[in-house]
Coordinates of C-alpha atoms in Angstrom, one line a residue:
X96 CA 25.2 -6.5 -5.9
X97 CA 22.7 -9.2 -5.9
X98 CA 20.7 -10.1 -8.7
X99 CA 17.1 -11.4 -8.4
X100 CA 17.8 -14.5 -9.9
X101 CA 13.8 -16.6 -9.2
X102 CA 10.8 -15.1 -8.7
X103 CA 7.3 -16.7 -7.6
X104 CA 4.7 -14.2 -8.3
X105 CA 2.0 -16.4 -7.2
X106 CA 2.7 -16.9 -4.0
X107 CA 5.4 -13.6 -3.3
X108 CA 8.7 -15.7 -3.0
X109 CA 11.8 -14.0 -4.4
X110 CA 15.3 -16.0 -4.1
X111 CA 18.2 -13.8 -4.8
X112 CA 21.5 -15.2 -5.9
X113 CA 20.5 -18.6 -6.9
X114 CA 23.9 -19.2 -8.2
X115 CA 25.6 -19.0 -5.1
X116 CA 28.3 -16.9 -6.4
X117 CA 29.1 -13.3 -6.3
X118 CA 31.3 -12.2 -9.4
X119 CA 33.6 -9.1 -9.4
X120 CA 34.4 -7.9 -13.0
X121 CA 36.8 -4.9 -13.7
X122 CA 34.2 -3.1 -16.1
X123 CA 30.2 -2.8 -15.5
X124 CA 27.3 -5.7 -16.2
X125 CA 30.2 -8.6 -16.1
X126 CA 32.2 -7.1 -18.9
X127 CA 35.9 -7.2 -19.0
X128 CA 38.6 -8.7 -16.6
X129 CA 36.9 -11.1 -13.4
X130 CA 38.6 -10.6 -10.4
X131 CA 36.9 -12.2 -7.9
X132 CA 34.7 -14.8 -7.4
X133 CA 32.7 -15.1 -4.2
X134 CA 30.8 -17.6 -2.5
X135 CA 27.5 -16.6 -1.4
X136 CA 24.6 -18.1 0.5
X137 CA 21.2 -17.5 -1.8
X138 CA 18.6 -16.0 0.2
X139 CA 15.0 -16.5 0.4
X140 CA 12.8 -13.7 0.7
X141 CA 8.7 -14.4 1.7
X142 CA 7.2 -11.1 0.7
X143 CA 3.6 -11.2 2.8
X144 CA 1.8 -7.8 2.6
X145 CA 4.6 -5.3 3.2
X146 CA 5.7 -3.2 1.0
X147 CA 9.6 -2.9 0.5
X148 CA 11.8 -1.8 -2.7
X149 CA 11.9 -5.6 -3.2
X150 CA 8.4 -6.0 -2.9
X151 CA 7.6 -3.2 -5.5
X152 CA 10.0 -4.3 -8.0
X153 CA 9.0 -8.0 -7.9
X154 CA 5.1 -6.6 -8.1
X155 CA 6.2 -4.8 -11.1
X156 CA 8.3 -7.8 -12.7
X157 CA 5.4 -9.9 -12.7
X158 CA 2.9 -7.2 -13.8
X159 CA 5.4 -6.6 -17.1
X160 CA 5.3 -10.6 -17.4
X161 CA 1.6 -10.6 -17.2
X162 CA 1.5 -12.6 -13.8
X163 CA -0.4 -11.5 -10.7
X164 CA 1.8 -10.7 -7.9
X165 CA -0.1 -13.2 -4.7
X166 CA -2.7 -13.5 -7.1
X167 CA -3.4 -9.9 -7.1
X168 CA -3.4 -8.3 -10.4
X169 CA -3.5 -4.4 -9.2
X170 CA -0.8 -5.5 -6.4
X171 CA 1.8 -2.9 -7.9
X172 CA -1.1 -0.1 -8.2
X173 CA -2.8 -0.7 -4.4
X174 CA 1.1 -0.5 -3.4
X175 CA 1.4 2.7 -4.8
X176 CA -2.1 3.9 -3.5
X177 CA -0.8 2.4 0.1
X178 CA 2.5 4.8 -0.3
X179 CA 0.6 7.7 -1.5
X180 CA -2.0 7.2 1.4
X181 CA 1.2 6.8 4.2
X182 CA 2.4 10.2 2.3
X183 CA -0.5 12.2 3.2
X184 CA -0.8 11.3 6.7
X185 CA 3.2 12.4 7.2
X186 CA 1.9 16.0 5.9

């Protein structure tokens, strides 16, 4: 599991695994015995106007931090209004 590790709310930038490493404990949220240790690439992620689990949860990171996500500060609520309208036109 990757952890989102950096986040730029201002301009929609997330960078998962900043580390590099992927650790693999016997017991959940790195308690107990670690049994592996991977290397890992960190990955960038440009987030332009879609909207993607990773999206949503970084617009709602920075609205709980009191940032705006791309300098939007209703980006998680027109997400959701986006969704809901995509919804409606499925029914």
């Amino acid at each position: 599991m990757k952890n989102l590790m950096s986040l730029n709310c201002a301009q929609k930038i997330s960078v998962l695994n900043v580390d590099e490493r992927l650790e693999i404990y016997t017991q959940f949220f790195a308690k107990g015995e670690k049994l592996l240790d991977i290397p890992e690439k960190a990955t960038r992620t440009d987030m332009k106007d879609e909207i993607s689990p990773l999206s949503l949860m970084s617009a709602a990171v920075c609205q709980d931090a009191g940032k705006a996500f791309g300098n939007n500060p209703n980006a998680l609520n027109e997400m959701h209004e986006r969704l809901a309208k995509q919804k409606n036109k499925i029914k």
